Amino acid sequence: MMSQTDETPAVAKRRDNNMAESNNQSAETKLSDVHKRIKAAFETFDNAANNTVDVREIGTIIYSLGCFPSQADLHDFIAEVEEDHSGYIHLDRFLPAMTKVLLEHKFPPIPKDLLLQAFEVLDKDNKGYLEPEELTKYMTQEGEPFTQEEMEEMLTGLADHERNVIYYKDVINQLAIDPDM
Amino acid sequence: MGCGMGKSELQAALLIQRWYRQYVARLEMRRRCTWNIFQSIEYAGEQDQIKLYNFFGFLMDHFTPARNLISHIFRENEICRDIEWERYFCYKSIEVPESYTGPHLTFPMTFCGVSKLMEAFKHKQQLHARYVLQILGETWRLLRILPNINYVSVCHNQEITICGDLHGHLEDLLLIFYKNGLPSSEKPYVFNGDFVDRGKNSLEILLILFGFLLVYPNDVHLNRGNHEDHIVNLRYGFTKEILGKYRVHGKKILKLLQKIFSWLPLATVIDHKVLIVHGGISDMTDLNVIERVDRHRVREACWLGLITILSNVRILTSYDWFDGLVNSTDISIQIVDLLWSDPMPQNGCIPNEVRGGGCYWGPDVTEEVLERHNLQLLIRSHECKQDGYEFCHNRRVLTIFSASNYYEVGSNRGAYIRMGPDLVPHFIQYQASRTCRELTLTQSVGWTERSALRALREQLFVHKSDLISAFQEFDPNNTGMISLRHWASATETVLNLGLPWRMLRPQLVNSTKYGMVDYQQWIRELSITEPKLEISDTSILETMYKNHSNLETIFRIIDTDHSGSISFEEFRQTWKLLSSHLQTEISDEAIADLAQSIDFNKDGSIDINEFMEAFRLVDLSDVYFYLCSKFRPLVTLLHEGT
C-alpha cells in the first residue's frame, strides 16, 4: 500500500481526472458531493449516530476536510454553530456553515513555498535546519502557542533521528497534503 | 508575549502552527476511522454470539434431535451439592513431579506466595495444575461467603485504586503494580471485571488477583465482567488458553472456573457514594433487589435470550435446573444490564442491539438511578477508550479501561483511578511495551491502521458472493463497473458494520476510473489465501469463512468432555444446526465430503484446533510484503523469470 504522503503518477492522474470531472459537473452535483464529504467526516465522530458531535472534535473534522483555519477562525466558527454551550454541535447547523466554508475556500491550504519561507524566517542563521530548542521557543511562545504535549509530539515526529534537528525542507515534502482529500 | 520578536516571526510561527495542527488532525481522523473499524467488528462478533444462543433456545422448542444434543449441555446436575463438587475438584491426588521447575505454593496463601507467583509468571513459568486447583478451590470457598455487592469505605489516610478491563494483558497488570504498588491493607484495590479473554495470560492474571484476594480479602475487591462467563470464553480465547496450557487437567480447571465466575460479586460501592460495576445500569436497576439475589444461580448472563424464550414454554419447567432461572427473569435482566450495558448521550433506555445484551442508557437514567440510591458517581468499564478513561453524562459516569494496546500496538493507553476520602478520581495512564512508546503518532496510527484494514479486508473477503450480488443489482447492464456511491451503499448493506465506506474507500479500493469501481477486479484483489482443504462445494467454504467463530463455539460446546475432538456424527449435527440457524441448505453429501477432507488423521474424528487452523485466513498481501522485505533478490529473480 502506498504511503499517504507519496503521490504516484497513477494517483496523480486519478486526481487530475477527478478534478477535470468535477469542473464539468453541474452545480447541483457539486453541492451534493460537498454535502456527502461533510457528512462522512462528521459521522466518523458521531458516536451515538444521532447527528451530534462533541464540540472538541469540530476542529479535527474541519481540518480533515482540507481546510487550514487558525485557532481564532475555529473559535469563531464554533461560536456560530454550537447549541448554547451544550458542548455539542448538531449536523443541521454544521452542514450549511461548513458547506459555505468549502465552497468559498475560506481556509485555503498553505502553499509549500510560503511554508518554506516561514521556516526560513525562523532559521536565522540560514543553517537549513532548526534546533529543537529554536522551534520550541517559537511554537510555544509565539502566535497561537502549542501545549507542551503538542510540542513534544511535533519534535518526536519531525526531528531527524540521528542528528536531532529539524530539516524543514524534507519535513514539508513529507507531510504533503493528502491527495485523496 | 513576544520577547522582542518581530512581526515576521509572529506570522511565520502562526503559519507553521496552522499547518502542523492540520496535519495532526488528519492523523486523528485516520485513527478514529481505524478505531471504528475495530470496534464495529468486535461488537458485531458479540452480537453474532447472542444471536446464536437465542437460536439454541428456539431449537429447544422445535427441533427434537437437537434437543437431545443440546439438553445434555444444559443439564448441569444442579442436584449435586457443593460437597460433592469439592471432592471432584480435589487437588490432593495430583502429584507434582520432581522435574517441575515452576513455583511451589504453600497454603494458607501469603503475600510471599503471591509475590513468588508473580515472579514466576514474569519469567514465563507455568503453575502446576495441582496448585492451580488449590488456589481456585480456596477462592471458590471465599467467594461463596461474599455478598453480591461489596460495601467499602476509604479510611482517612488511604486511597483506593480502581482498575478496569485487563483482558489477559499481564504486562498491564504488572505495570500497574509497579507504578502503584501491590495490594495490601494500606493499599486497597477494586478490579472491575473482564480479567480474561483475548490476551494470552488470562489465567496468570486470575491467579494473581485471586492470590491477593485470598491474602487481603477485605482490601481486594473483584467485580464480575461480561467475560467472566464460560460461554463467552469459548469464543474469545480463554477456554483455548486453559486447554492449551493444561492438557490433562484443563477441563477440571475450566469447570471450577465456571463456578468461581458465577460466584464473583456484581458490584462494589465506596462510602455509599460511588458505585462501581462492569457494564453499567438501566432504568430497572435496583441495588436492593440485586443485593438479595442468588447470584450464582443466574449463570451465563448471556443466555438471557434463551431464558426469555424458554420461560414461555411450560413443558420445560419440569427441568429442575430451570426453576431458579424462570422465576427470576426480571432479575436476570437486571444482572445482564449491570454487565453488558453502555452509556449513550441521549436520554432514555433502549436495548443494546450492537452487543446483543444489556441496554444503552442515557443521562436521565444516570441521574434517576444515582439519586434514588443517594450516589454521586458511577464508575464502569466495558468499553475501550483511547486515553484509558473517559467521563460522560455530566461527569457522573466514568469509564475506566486498563488494557493498553487493546486493538493493536499503539491503539490506546490504559489507565487506573486513585481515589481518597474526598472521592475525587485521579487518573494514571500508561502504555505497556517499550517499543510502542517510542513510536511517533504517525507510526502508531499507521501500524494500527494496517491491522484494522487487514481485519476489514478479511470481512469483505468472507462476504464475497453477497457483495457481488449486491453490486450486480446496481449494474443491470453488466458493465462490470458501478459508481462509488453505489459501491459504498452495497458494501454497507452486506456487511452491516455502520462504517463510513466513502472515507475508507482510498484505503480499500485501488481501481477506480472517473469515480467508478471495477468491482470484479476489486473482489479478485482482496487477495487472501484459500484453506488447505479440497472441497468440491465452494458455497460451503464461504459459509465456513463467514461463520467460523460460530462454528468454533458450537464445536466447543459439543465437545463436552473438552477432549479437543468431535466425532463425525457430532460434526454432521453441528452443520445441520448451523444451516438451520442460517436458513441455508447444506446437503448431507457436502457435509460428508467436508468431514472426510478435514479428518487429517483419518481416524474418524475431527480435531477442532486442526480444523480451525486449516482454514484460518492469511492475508496474501502481508505475506508478499514480508517476502519482499526479506528476500528482495529472490523476489526480483522470480519476477524476472515471469
GROMACS .gro file of N, CA and C in nm, chain B residues 500-552:
model
  159
  681PRO      N    1  -1.796   0.427   0.773
  681PRO     CA    2  -1.804   0.529   0.668
  681PRO      C    3  -1.724   0.485   0.545
  682TRP      N    4  -1.789   0.407   0.458
  682TRP     CA    5  -1.718   0.344   0.348
  682TRP      C    6  -1.656   0.444   0.253
  683ARG      N    7  -1.720   0.557   0.234
  683ARG     CA    8  -1.663   0.656   0.142
  683ARG      C    9  -1.530   0.708   0.192
  684MET      N   10  -1.521   0.724   0.326
  684MET     CA   11  -1.394   0.770   0.382
  684MET      C   12  -1.288   0.662   0.373
  685LEU      N   13  -1.331   0.538   0.383
  685LEU     CA   14  -1.236   0.427   0.381
  685LEU      C   15  -1.196   0.388   0.241
  686ARG      N   16  -1.271   0.435   0.145
  686ARG     CA   17  -1.252   0.390   0.008
  686ARG      C   18  -1.106   0.399  -0.039
  687PRO      N   19  -1.035   0.511  -0.014
  687PRO     CA   20  -0.898   0.517  -0.065
  687PRO      C   21  -0.809   0.406  -0.012
  688GLN      N   22  -0.838   0.356   0.106
  688GLN     CA   23  -0.756   0.250   0.165
  688GLN      C   24  -0.792   0.113   0.112
  689LEU      N   25  -0.911   0.101   0.057
  689LEU     CA   26  -0.960  -0.032   0.022
  689LEU      C   27  -0.965  -0.057  -0.128
  690VAL      N   28  -0.986   0.048  -0.205
  690VAL     CA   29  -1.006   0.028  -0.348
  690VAL      C   30  -0.901   0.104  -0.426
  691ASN      N   31  -0.820   0.031  -0.502
  691ASN     CA   32  -0.720   0.098  -0.585
  691ASN      C   33  -0.773   0.131  -0.723
  692SER      N   34  -0.862   0.042  -0.770
  692SER     CA   35  -0.900   0.053  -0.911
  692SER      C   36  -1.026   0.134  -0.931
  693THR      N   37  -1.010   0.265  -0.937
  693THR     CA   38  -1.127   0.347  -0.975
  693THR      C   39  -1.093   0.426  -1.101
  694LYS      N   40  -1.194   0.439  -1.184
  694LYS     CA   41  -1.176   0.520  -1.306
  694LYS      C   42  -1.291   0.619  -1.312
  695TYR      N   43  -1.260   0.747  -1.307
  695TYR     CA   44  -1.363   0.851  -1.315
  695TYR      C   45  -1.474   0.825  -1.213
  696GLY      N   46  -1.434   0.789  -1.094
  696GLY     CA   47  -1.533   0.769  -0.989
  696GLY      C   48  -1.611   0.640  -1.000
  697MET      N   49  -1.567   0.545  -1.081
  697MET     CA   50  -1.634   0.416  -1.092
  697MET      C   51  -1.543   0.303  -1.044
  698VAL      N   52  -1.604   0.202  -0.988
  698VAL     CA   53  -1.528   0.089  -0.935
  698VAL      C   54  -1.546  -0.034  -1.024
  699ASP      N   55  -1.434  -0.095  -1.062
  699ASP     CA   56  -1.439  -0.223  -1.133
  699ASP      C   57  -1.451  -0.331  -1.026
  700TYR      N   58  -1.574  -0.369  -0.994
  700TYR     CA   59  -1.593  -0.447  -0.872
  700TYR      C   60  -1.543  -0.591  -0.885
  701GLN      N   61  -1.549  -0.649  -1.004
  701GLN     CA   62  -1.500  -0.787  -1.017
  701GLN      C   63  -1.350  -0.791  -0.987
  702GLN      N   64  -1.282  -0.693  -1.043
  702GLN     CA   65  -1.138  -0.691  -1.020
  702GLN      C   66  -1.108  -0.665  -0.873
  703TRP      N   67  -1.186  -0.577  -0.815
  703TRP     CA   68  -1.162  -0.544  -0.675
  703TRP      C   69  -1.178  -0.668  -0.587
  704ILE      N   70  -1.281  -0.745  -0.613
  704ILE     CA   71  -1.303  -0.866  -0.534
  704ILE      C   72  -1.184  -0.961  -0.552
  705ARG      N   73  -1.137  -0.969  -0.676
  705ARG     CA   74  -1.021  -1.056  -0.701
  705ARG      C   75  -0.900  -1.007  -0.623
  706GLU      N   76  -0.890  -0.874  -0.614
  706GLU     CA   77  -0.772  -0.818  -0.549
  706GLU      C   78  -0.770  -0.836  -0.399
  707LEU      N   79  -0.884  -0.870  -0.342
  707LEU     CA   80  -0.884  -0.898  -0.198
  707LEU      C   81  -0.812  -1.029  -0.180
  708SER      N   82  -0.681  -1.023  -0.195
  708SER     CA   83  -0.607  -1.148  -0.209
  708SER      C   84  -0.584  -1.215  -0.077
  709ILE      N   85  -0.659  -1.317  -0.054
  709ILE     CA   86  -0.642  -1.394   0.068
  709ILE      C   87  -0.635  -1.541   0.030
  710THR      N   88  -0.549  -1.612   0.097
  710THR     CA   89  -0.525  -1.748   0.052
  710THR      C   90  -0.641  -1.840   0.086
  711GLU      N   91  -0.657  -1.943   0.004
  711GLU     CA   92  -0.760  -2.044   0.029
  711GLU      C   93  -0.708  -2.143   0.134
  712PRO      N   94  -0.798  -2.211   0.199
  712PRO     CA   95  -0.752  -2.305   0.301
  712PRO      C   96  -0.694  -2.430   0.237
  713LYS      N   97  -0.635  -2.513   0.323
  713LYS     CA   98  -0.571  -2.631   0.268
  713LYS      C   99  -0.671  -2.746   0.251
  714LEU      N  100  -0.793  -2.713   0.222
  714LEU     CA  101  -0.892  -2.820   0.209
  714LEU      C  102  -0.933  -2.834   0.064
  715GLU      N  103  -0.955  -2.957   0.021
  715GLU     CA  104  -1.005  -2.977  -0.115
  715GLU      C  105  -1.151  -3.013  -0.108
  716ILE      N  106  -1.233  -2.918  -0.139
  716ILE     CA  107  -1.376  -2.944  -0.132
  716ILE      C  108  -1.438  -2.903  -0.263
  717SER      N  109  -1.533  -2.985  -0.311
  717SER     CA  110  -1.595  -2.954  -0.439
  717SER      C  111  -1.696  -2.842  -0.424
  718ASP      N  112  -1.765  -2.841  -0.311
  718ASP     CA  113  -1.873  -2.745  -0.294
  718ASP      C  114  -1.818  -2.614  -0.236
  719THR      N  115  -1.800  -2.512  -0.319
  719THR     CA  116  -1.738  -2.388  -0.270
  719THR      C  117  -1.832  -2.304  -0.185
  720SER      N  118  -1.962  -2.327  -0.199
  720SER     CA  119  -2.052  -2.243  -0.119
  720SER      C  120  -2.039  -2.278   0.028
  721ILE      N  121  -2.011  -2.403   0.056
  721ILE     CA  122  -1.995  -2.445   0.196
  721ILE      C  123  -1.871  -2.378   0.253
  722LEU      N  124  -1.773  -2.357   0.168
  722LEU     CA  125  -1.650  -2.292   0.209
  722LEU      C  126  -1.677  -2.150   0.256
  723GLU      N  127  -1.759  -2.081   0.178
  723GLU     CA  128  -1.790  -1.944   0.216
  723GLU      C  129  -1.867  -1.938   0.346
  724THR      N  130  -1.961  -2.030   0.361
  724THR     CA  131  -2.036  -2.035   0.487
  724THR      C  132  -1.941  -2.056   0.603
  725MET      N  133  -1.843  -2.140   0.581
  725MET     CA  134  -1.744  -2.168   0.683
  725MET      C  135  -1.668  -2.042   0.723
  726TYR      N  136  -1.620  -1.972   0.622
  726TYR     CA  137  -1.546  -1.849   0.649
  726TYR      C  138  -1.629  -1.752   0.731
  727LYS      N  139  -1.749  -1.731   0.683
  727LYS     CA  140  -1.834  -1.630   0.745
  727LYS      C  141  -1.865  -1.664   0.889
  728ASN      N  142  -1.877  -1.792   0.915
  728ASN     CA  143  -1.928  -1.833   1.045
  728ASN      C  144  -1.827  -1.907   1.129
  729HIS      N  145  -1.698  -1.886   1.098
  729HIS     CA  146  -1.603  -1.973   1.166
  729HIS      C  147  -1.600  -1.951   1.317
  730SER      N  148  -1.632  -1.829   1.361
  730SER     CA  149  -1.638  -1.810   1.507
  730SER      C  150  -1.754  -1.888   1.566
  731ASN      N  151  -1.869  -1.878   1.500
  731ASN     CA  152  -1.985  -1.952   1.549
  731ASN      C  153  -1.958  -2.102   1.549
  732LEU      N  154  -1.897  -2.145   1.439
  732LEU     CA  155  -1.866  -2.286   1.425
  732LEU      C  156  -1.779  -2.335   1.540
  733GLU      N  157  -1.674  -2.257   1.565
  733GLU     CA  158  -1.583  -2.298   1.671
  733GLU      C  159  -1.655  -2.303   1.804
   0.00000   0.00000   0.00000
